[in-house]
């Protein structure tokens, strides 16, 4: 049976979203506007170059020139070019915040999780070079950035944990595991599939594979682990 979430929201092209996300403000609302616009300009210019020229063929000097900033300004915000990869993780959360405003509140928790996974993976598959996802995962092995993929304070973890807790409270998911344990399993599934997709350089459809496999994970949540 077709999941209820299909067809209710048209995915937003990620590159356009990404390049406009940082045109005005970024981060802490209390940050001075000049600092916001400078960092935003660096991020926008970097991802524009990554998209057009590829990550490997884009240098810090290219980013500095395109963003009309100085070397000192660049290194004030980022320790290296690799540091910009963490802004991709940040933007994943921004995508979830966007979806928060459009997801049908009447969907079951099961279908909400299917919907959110489908939308994010569709965005990644159709708009992000697979090599950049691989770089992101490599960076996460050594990063101490607060926006790292495993940071449980991310909007991703907070919102999805809430969805899972609601499913436990309503009896939709079996009460054999805690919301934290189920959230960890869900996140591990997504990371594992993204890693495998990156490992084979995108040779399979990320969205189709996840659409086929995630229901088995969620069925285990329903039936109990």
C-alpha atoms as a PDB file:
ATOM      1  CA  UNK A   1       0.000   0.000   0.000  1.00  0.00           C
ATOM      2  CA  UNK A   2       1.315   3.463  -0.881  1.00  0.00           C
ATOM      3  CA  UNK A   3       2.326   5.433   2.214  1.00  0.00           C
ATOM      4  CA  UNK A   4      -0.009   8.307   3.030  1.00  0.00           C
ATOM      5  CA  UNK A   5       2.760  10.891   2.809  1.00  0.00           C
ATOM      6  CA  UNK A   6       3.456  10.462  -0.908  1.00  0.00           C
ATOM      7  CA  UNK A   7       2.307  13.287  -3.094  1.00  0.00           C
ATOM      8  CA  UNK A   8       1.444  15.793  -0.383  1.00  0.00           C
ATOM      9  CA  UNK A   9       4.583  17.913  -0.711  1.00  0.00           C
ATOM     10  CA  UNK A  10       6.740  18.734  -3.674  1.00  0.00           C
ATOM     11  CA  UNK A  11      10.460  18.652  -2.782  1.00  0.00           C
ATOM     12  CA  UNK A  12      12.272  21.976  -2.937  1.00  0.00           C
ATOM     13  CA  UNK A  13      15.409  21.960  -5.148  1.00  0.00           C
ATOM     14  CA  UNK A  14      18.199  21.976  -2.608  1.00  0.00           C
ATOM     15  CA  UNK A  15      20.818  24.047  -4.362  1.00  0.00           C
ATOM     16  CA  UNK A  16      18.456  26.966  -4.819  1.00  0.00           C
ATOM     17  CA  UNK A  17      17.434  26.637  -1.193  1.00  0.00           C
ATOM     18  CA  UNK A  18      21.040  26.375  -0.083  1.00  0.00           C
ATOM     19  CA  UNK A  19      22.233  29.365  -2.085  1.00  0.00           C
ATOM     20  CA  UNK A  20      19.428  31.607  -0.849  1.00  0.00           C
ATOM     21  CA  UNK A  21      19.458  30.434   2.764  1.00  0.00           C
ATOM     22  CA  UNK A  22      22.544  32.469   3.528  1.00  0.00           C
ATOM     23  CA  UNK A  23      21.834  35.628   1.555  1.00  0.00           C
ATOM     24  CA  UNK A  24      20.812  37.656   4.600  1.00  0.00           C
ATOM     25  CA  UNK A  25      21.273  36.086   8.013  1.00  0.00           C
ATOM     26  CA  UNK A  26      22.743  32.963   9.557  1.00  0.00           C
ATOM     27  CA  UNK A  27      23.060  31.567  13.033  1.00  0.00           C
ATOM     28  CA  UNK A  28      22.451  33.544  16.200  1.00  0.00           C
ATOM     29  CA  UNK A  29      19.818  36.239  15.783  1.00  0.00           C
ATOM     30  CA  UNK A  30      21.810  38.381  18.198  1.00  0.00           C
ATOM     31  CA  UNK A  31      24.854  38.355  15.922  1.00  0.00           C
ATOM     32  CA  UNK A  32      25.641  41.811  14.501  1.00  0.00           C
ATOM     33  CA  UNK A  33      24.223  42.160  11.000  1.00  0.00           C
ATOM     34  CA  UNK A  34      27.640  42.798   9.434  1.00  0.00           C
ATOM     35  CA  UNK A  35      28.970  39.525  10.843  1.00  0.00           C
ATOM     36  CA  UNK A  36      25.857  37.698   9.641  1.00  0.00           C
ATOM     37  CA  UNK A  37      26.109  38.998   6.082  1.00  0.00           C
ATOM     38  CA  UNK A  38      29.860  38.369   5.861  1.00  0.00           C
ATOM     39  CA  UNK A  39      29.634  34.743   6.960  1.00  0.00           C
ATOM     40  CA  UNK A  40      26.550  34.294   4.797  1.00  0.00           C
ATOM     41  CA  UNK A  41      28.416  35.611   1.769  1.00  0.00           C
ATOM     42  CA  UNK A  42      31.291  33.192   2.357  1.00  0.00           C
ATOM     43  CA  UNK A  43      28.965  30.193   2.701  1.00  0.00           C
ATOM     44  CA  UNK A  44      26.876  31.126  -0.328  1.00  0.00           C
ATOM     45  CA  UNK A  45      29.944  31.697  -2.494  1.00  0.00           C
ATOM     46  CA  UNK A  46      31.580  28.456  -1.348  1.00  0.00           C
ATOM     47  CA  UNK A  47      28.607  26.237  -2.119  1.00  0.00           C
ATOM     48  CA  UNK A  48      28.060  27.979  -5.430  1.00  0.00           C
ATOM     49  CA  UNK A  49      31.654  27.132  -6.363  1.00  0.00           C
ATOM     50  CA  UNK A  50      31.388  23.575  -5.017  1.00  0.00           C
ATOM     51  CA  UNK A  51      28.303  23.055  -7.171  1.00  0.00           C
ATOM     52  CA  UNK A  52      29.824  24.561 -10.330  1.00  0.00           C
ATOM     53  CA  UNK A  53      33.456  23.454 -10.088  1.00  0.00           C
ATOM     54  CA  UNK A  54      33.449  20.565  -7.645  1.00  0.00           C
ATOM     55  CA  UNK A  55      34.797  20.533  -4.114  1.00  0.00           C
ATOM     56  CA  UNK A  56      38.330  19.416  -5.012  1.00  0.00           C
ATOM     57  CA  UNK A  57      38.713  22.061  -7.709  1.00  0.00           C
ATOM     58  CA  UNK A  58      37.593  24.896  -5.434  1.00  0.00           C
ATOM     59  CA  UNK A  59      40.285  26.587  -3.354  1.00  0.00           C
ATOM     60  CA  UNK A  60      40.050  28.864  -0.343  1.00  0.00           C
ATOM     61  CA  UNK A  61      41.405  31.625  -2.574  1.00  0.00           C
ATOM     62  CA  UNK A  62      38.524  31.036  -5.010  1.00  0.00           C
ATOM     63  CA  UNK A  63      36.039  31.366  -2.153  1.00  0.00           C
ATOM     64  CA  UNK A  64      37.707  34.518  -0.840  1.00  0.00           C
ATOM     65  CA  UNK A  65      37.621  36.098  -4.288  1.00  0.00           C
ATOM     66  CA  UNK A  66      34.021  35.119  -4.994  1.00  0.00           C
ATOM     67  CA  UNK A  67      32.808  36.299  -1.595  1.00  0.00           C
ATOM     68  CA  UNK A  68      34.829  39.539  -1.804  1.00  0.00           C
ATOM     69  CA  UNK A  69      36.348  38.983   1.615  1.00  0.00           C
ATOM     70  CA  UNK A  70      39.903  38.731   2.916  1.00  0.00           C
ATOM     71  CA  UNK A  71      41.931  35.710   3.980  1.00  0.00           C
ATOM     72  CA  UNK A  72      41.802  36.918   7.567  1.00  0.00           C
ATOM     73  CA  UNK A  73      38.024  37.217   7.428  1.00  0.00           C
ATOM     74  CA  UNK A  74      37.644  33.728   5.981  1.00  0.00           C
ATOM     75  CA  UNK A  75      39.793  32.144   8.681  1.00  0.00           C
ATOM     76  CA  UNK A  76      37.931  34.095  11.336  1.00  0.00           C
ATOM     77  CA  UNK A  77      34.843  32.025  10.520  1.00  0.00           C
ATOM     78  CA  UNK A  78      36.346  28.792   9.187  1.00  0.00           C
ATOM     79  CA  UNK A  79      39.585  26.984  10.049  1.00  0.00           C
ATOM     80  CA  UNK A  80      39.753  25.460   6.569  1.00  0.00           C
ATOM     81  CA  UNK A  81      37.725  24.689   3.478  1.00  0.00           C
ATOM     82  CA  UNK A  82      36.676  21.448   5.160  1.00  0.00           C
ATOM     83  CA  UNK A  83      34.989  23.500   7.863  1.00  0.00           C
ATOM     84  CA  UNK A  84      32.388  24.567   5.323  1.00  0.00           C
ATOM     85  CA  UNK A  85      31.168  20.986   5.083  1.00  0.00           C
ATOM     86  CA  UNK A  86      29.646  21.379   8.528  1.00  0.00           C
ATOM     87  CA  UNK A  87      27.363  24.046   7.096  1.00  0.00           C
ATOM     88  CA  UNK A  88      25.825  21.253   5.020  1.00  0.00           C
ATOM     89  CA  UNK A  89      24.849  19.474   8.218  1.00  0.00           C
ATOM     90  CA  UNK A  90      23.419  22.759   9.456  1.00  0.00           C
ATOM     91  CA  UNK A  91      21.346  23.060   6.301  1.00  0.00           C
ATOM     92  CA  UNK A  92      19.977  19.547   6.740  1.00  0.00           C
ATOM     93  CA  UNK A  93      18.445  20.843   9.951  1.00  0.00           C
ATOM     94  CA  UNK A  94      17.130  23.900   8.149  1.00  0.00           C
ATOM     95  CA  UNK A  95      15.405  21.561   5.696  1.00  0.00           C
ATOM     96  CA  UNK A  96      13.741  19.784   8.612  1.00  0.00           C
ATOM     97  CA  UNK A  97      12.588  23.135   9.968  1.00  0.00           C
ATOM     98  CA  UNK A  98      11.066  23.856   6.559  1.00  0.00           C
ATOM     99  CA  UNK A  99       9.312  20.481   6.548  1.00  0.00           C
ATOM    100  CA  UNK A 100       8.040  21.117  10.075  1.00  0.00           C
ATOM    101  CA  UNK A 101       5.831  23.835   8.612  1.00  0.00           C
ATOM    102  CA  UNK A 102       4.342  21.718   5.825  1.00  0.00           C
ATOM    103  CA  UNK A 103       3.982  18.184   7.193  1.00  0.00           C
ATOM    104  CA  UNK A 104       0.372  17.100   7.644  1.00  0.00           C
ATOM    105  CA  UNK A 105      -0.239  16.988  11.418  1.00  0.00           C
ATOM    106  CA  UNK A 106      -2.872  14.295  10.866  1.00  0.00           C
ATOM    107  CA  UNK A 107      -0.329  11.792   9.576  1.00  0.00           C
ATOM    108  CA  UNK A 108       0.604   8.931  11.855  1.00  0.00           C
ATOM    109  CA  UNK A 109       4.071   9.045  13.383  1.00  0.00           C
ATOM    110  CA  UNK A 110       4.988   6.129  11.123  1.00  0.00           C
ATOM    111  CA  UNK A 111       4.065   8.092   7.997  1.00  0.00           C
ATOM    112  CA  UNK A 112       5.659  11.295   9.277  1.00  0.00           C
ATOM    113  CA  UNK A 113       8.983   9.504   9.618  1.00  0.00           C
ATOM    114  CA  UNK A 114       8.629   8.015   6.139  1.00  0.00           C
ATOM    115  CA  UNK A 115       7.785  11.438   4.723  1.00  0.00           C
ATOM    116  CA  UNK A 116      10.681  13.242   6.386  1.00  0.00           C
ATOM    117  CA  UNK A 117      13.208  10.618   5.347  1.00  0.00           C
ATOM    118  CA  UNK A 118      11.898  10.582   1.780  1.00  0.00           C
ATOM    119  CA  UNK A 119      12.063  14.369   1.437  1.00  0.00           C
ATOM    120  CA  UNK A 120      15.558  14.738   2.873  1.00  0.00           C
ATOM    121  CA  UNK A 121      17.016  11.855   0.889  1.00  0.00           C
ATOM    122  CA  UNK A 122      15.351  13.062  -2.326  1.00  0.00           C
ATOM    123  CA  UNK A 123      16.920  16.464  -1.757  1.00  0.00           C
ATOM    124  CA  UNK A 124      20.344  14.933  -1.129  1.00  0.00           C
ATOM    125  CA  UNK A 125      20.164  12.542  -4.077  1.00  0.00           C
ATOM    126  CA  UNK A 126      19.031  15.094  -6.641  1.00  0.00           C
ATOM    127  CA  UNK A 127      20.937  18.186  -5.560  1.00  0.00           C
ATOM    128  CA  UNK A 128      24.172  17.281  -3.775  1.00  0.00           C
ATOM    129  CA  UNK A 129      27.261  15.732  -5.326  1.00  0.00           C
ATOM    130  CA  UNK A 130      27.796  12.363  -3.681  1.00  0.00           C
ATOM    131  CA  UNK A 131      31.456  13.214  -3.115  1.00  0.00           C
ATOM    132  CA  UNK A 132      30.398  16.102  -0.865  1.00  0.00           C
ATOM    133  CA  UNK A 133      28.369  13.725   1.283  1.00  0.00           C
ATOM    134  CA  UNK A 134      31.474  11.540   1.542  1.00  0.00           C
ATOM    135  CA  UNK A 135      33.520  14.563   2.581  1.00  0.00           C
ATOM    136  CA  UNK A 136      30.913  15.433   5.187  1.00  0.00           C
ATOM    137  CA  UNK A 137      31.163  11.981   6.734  1.00  0.00           C
ATOM    138  CA  UNK A 138      34.953  12.136   6.690  1.00  0.00           C
ATOM    139  CA  UNK A 139      34.879  15.506   8.432  1.00  0.00           C
ATOM    140  CA  UNK A 140      32.532  14.193  11.112  1.00  0.00           C
ATOM    141  CA  UNK A 141      35.144  11.657  12.237  1.00  0.00           C
ATOM    142  CA  UNK A 142      37.390  14.423  13.513  1.00  0.00           C
ATOM    143  CA  UNK A 143      35.169  17.476  13.929  1.00  0.00           C
ATOM    144  CA  UNK A 144      34.347  19.028  17.273  1.00  0.00           C
ATOM    145  CA  UNK A 145      31.815  21.346  15.707  1.00  0.00           C
ATOM    146  CA  UNK A 146      28.577  21.718  17.642  1.00  0.00           C
ATOM    147  CA  UNK A 147      26.654  21.101  14.424  1.00  0.00           C
ATOM    148  CA  UNK A 148      28.116  17.647  13.922  1.00  0.00           C
ATOM    149  CA  UNK A 149      25.756  14.961  12.687  1.00  0.00           C
ATOM    150  CA  UNK A 150      25.698  13.196  16.045  1.00  0.00           C
ATOM    151  CA  UNK A 151      24.802  16.265  18.107  1.00  0.00           C
ATOM    152  CA  UNK A 152      21.568  15.400  19.917  1.00  0.00           C
ATOM    153  CA  UNK A 153      20.741  19.080  20.329  1.00  0.00           C
ATOM    154  CA  UNK A 154      20.144  19.395  16.596  1.00  0.00           C
ATOM    155  CA  UNK A 155      16.607  20.167  15.481  1.00  0.00           C
ATOM    156  CA  UNK A 156      16.651  16.803  13.686  1.00  0.00           C
ATOM    157  CA  UNK A 157      17.055  14.874  16.938  1.00  0.00           C
ATOM    158  CA  UNK A 158      14.720  17.051  18.985  1.00  0.00           C
ATOM    159  CA  UNK A 159      11.804  16.942  16.553  1.00  0.00           C
ATOM    160  CA  UNK A 160      12.088  13.305  15.504  1.00  0.00           C
ATOM    161  CA  UNK A 161      12.468  12.209  19.120  1.00  0.00           C
ATOM    162  CA  UNK A 162       9.226  14.047  19.838  1.00  0.00           C
ATOM    163  CA  UNK A 163       7.485  12.233  16.974  1.00  0.00           C
ATOM    164  CA  UNK A 164       8.723   8.886  18.282  1.00  0.00           C
ATOM    165  CA  UNK A 165       7.720   9.705  21.857  1.00  0.00           C
ATOM    166  CA  UNK A 166       4.222  10.604  20.655  1.00  0.00           C
ATOM    167  CA  UNK A 167       4.034   7.242  18.901  1.00  0.00           C
ATOM    168  CA  UNK A 168       5.002   5.478  22.123  1.00  0.00           C
ATOM    169  CA  UNK A 169       2.511   7.479  24.176  1.00  0.00           C
ATOM    170  CA  UNK A 170      -0.336   6.760  21.758  1.00  0.00           C
ATOM    171  CA  UNK A 171       0.466   3.055  21.478  1.00  0.00           C
ATOM    172  CA  UNK A 172       1.380   3.301  17.795  1.00  0.00           C
ATOM    173  CA  UNK A 173       4.870   1.987  18.624  1.00  0.00           C
ATOM    174  CA  UNK A 174       5.314  -0.878  21.073  1.00  0.00           C
ATOM    175  CA  UNK A 175       6.567   0.251  24.509  1.00  0.00           C
ATOM    176  CA  UNK A 176       9.484  -2.176  24.483  1.00  0.00           C
ATOM    177  CA  UNK A 177      12.135   0.497  23.884  1.00  0.00           C
ATOM    178  CA  UNK A 178      12.643   4.108  24.911  1.00  0.00           C
ATOM    179  CA  UNK A 179      12.228   7.016  22.521  1.00  0.00           C
ATOM    180  CA  UNK A 180      15.977   7.599  22.751  1.00  0.00           C
ATOM    181  CA  UNK A 181      16.770   4.020  21.744  1.00  0.00           C
ATOM    182  CA  UNK A 182      14.366   4.148  18.797  1.00  0.00           C
ATOM    183  CA  UNK A 183      15.732   7.528  17.719  1.00  0.00           C
ATOM    184  CA  UNK A 184      19.261   6.129  17.821  1.00  0.00           C
ATOM    185  CA  UNK A 185      18.201   3.212  15.612  1.00  0.00           C
ATOM    186  CA  UNK A 186      16.456   5.525  13.141  1.00  0.00           C
ATOM    187  CA  UNK A 187      19.469   7.853  12.953  1.00  0.00           C
ATOM    188  CA  UNK A 188      21.858   4.915  12.534  1.00  0.00           C
ATOM    189  CA  UNK A 189      19.730   3.609   9.666  1.00  0.00           C
ATOM    190  CA  UNK A 190      19.906   6.956   7.872  1.00  0.00           C
ATOM    191  CA  UNK A 191      23.632   7.394   8.451  1.00  0.00           C
ATOM    192  CA  UNK A 192      24.387   3.829   7.372  1.00  0.00           C
ATOM    193  CA  UNK A 193      22.428   4.163   4.141  1.00  0.00           C
ATOM    194  CA  UNK A 194      24.006   7.532   3.353  1.00  0.00           C
ATOM    195  CA  UNK A 195      27.440   6.065   4.042  1.00  0.00           C
ATOM    196  CA  UNK A 196      26.789   3.080   1.762  1.00  0.00           C
ATOM    197  CA  UNK A 197      25.435   5.354  -0.970  1.00  0.00           C
ATOM    198  CA  UNK A 198      28.580   7.473  -0.705  1.00  0.00           C
ATOM    199  CA  UNK A 199      30.814   4.389  -0.655  1.00  0.00           C
ATOM    200  CA  UNK A 200      29.486   3.159  -4.015  1.00  0.00           C
ATOM    201  CA  UNK A 201      29.454   6.705  -5.408  1.00  0.00           C
ATOM    202  CA  UNK A 202      25.695   6.893  -5.805  1.00  0.00           C
ATOM    203  CA  UNK A 203      25.276   3.764  -7.921  1.00  0.00           C
ATOM    204  CA  UNK A 204      21.828   3.098  -6.471  1.00  0.00           C
ATOM    205  CA  UNK A 205      18.901   5.415  -5.857  1.00  0.00           C
ATOM    206  CA  UNK A 206      19.168   6.651  -2.290  1.00  0.00           C
ATOM    207  CA  UNK A 207      15.492   7.578  -2.146  1.00  0.00           C
ATOM    208  CA  UNK A 208      14.184   4.338  -3.627  1.00  0.00           C
ATOM    209  CA  UNK A 209      16.413   2.202  -1.420  1.00  0.00           C
ATOM    210  CA  UNK A 210      15.315   4.023   1.709  1.00  0.00           C
ATOM    211  CA  UNK A 211      11.645   3.949   0.694  1.00  0.00           C
ATOM    212  CA  UNK A 212      11.982   0.164   0.435  1.00  0.00           C
ATOM    213  CA  UNK A 213      13.976  -0.457   3.631  1.00  0.00           C
ATOM    214  CA  UNK A 214      12.761   2.088   6.175  1.00  0.00           C
ATOM    215  CA  UNK A 215       9.290   0.497   6.525  1.00  0.00           C
ATOM    216  CA  UNK A 216      10.996  -2.646   7.858  1.00  0.00           C
ATOM    217  CA  UNK A 217      12.704  -0.562  10.544  1.00  0.00           C
ATOM    218  CA  UNK A 218       9.473   1.180  11.467  1.00  0.00           C
ATOM    219  CA  UNK A 219       7.567  -2.128  11.470  1.00  0.00           C
ATOM    220  CA  UNK A 220       9.985  -3.265  14.168  1.00  0.00           C
ATOM    221  CA  UNK A 221       9.082  -0.147  16.150  1.00  0.00           C
ATOM    222  CA  UNK A 222       5.392  -1.032  15.801  1.00  0.00           C
ATOM    223  CA  UNK A 223       5.806  -4.686  16.742  1.00  0.00           C
ATOM    224  CA  UNK A 224       8.459  -4.192  19.405  1.00  0.00           C
ATOM    225  CA  UNK A 225      12.162  -4.914  19.518  1.00  0.00           C
END
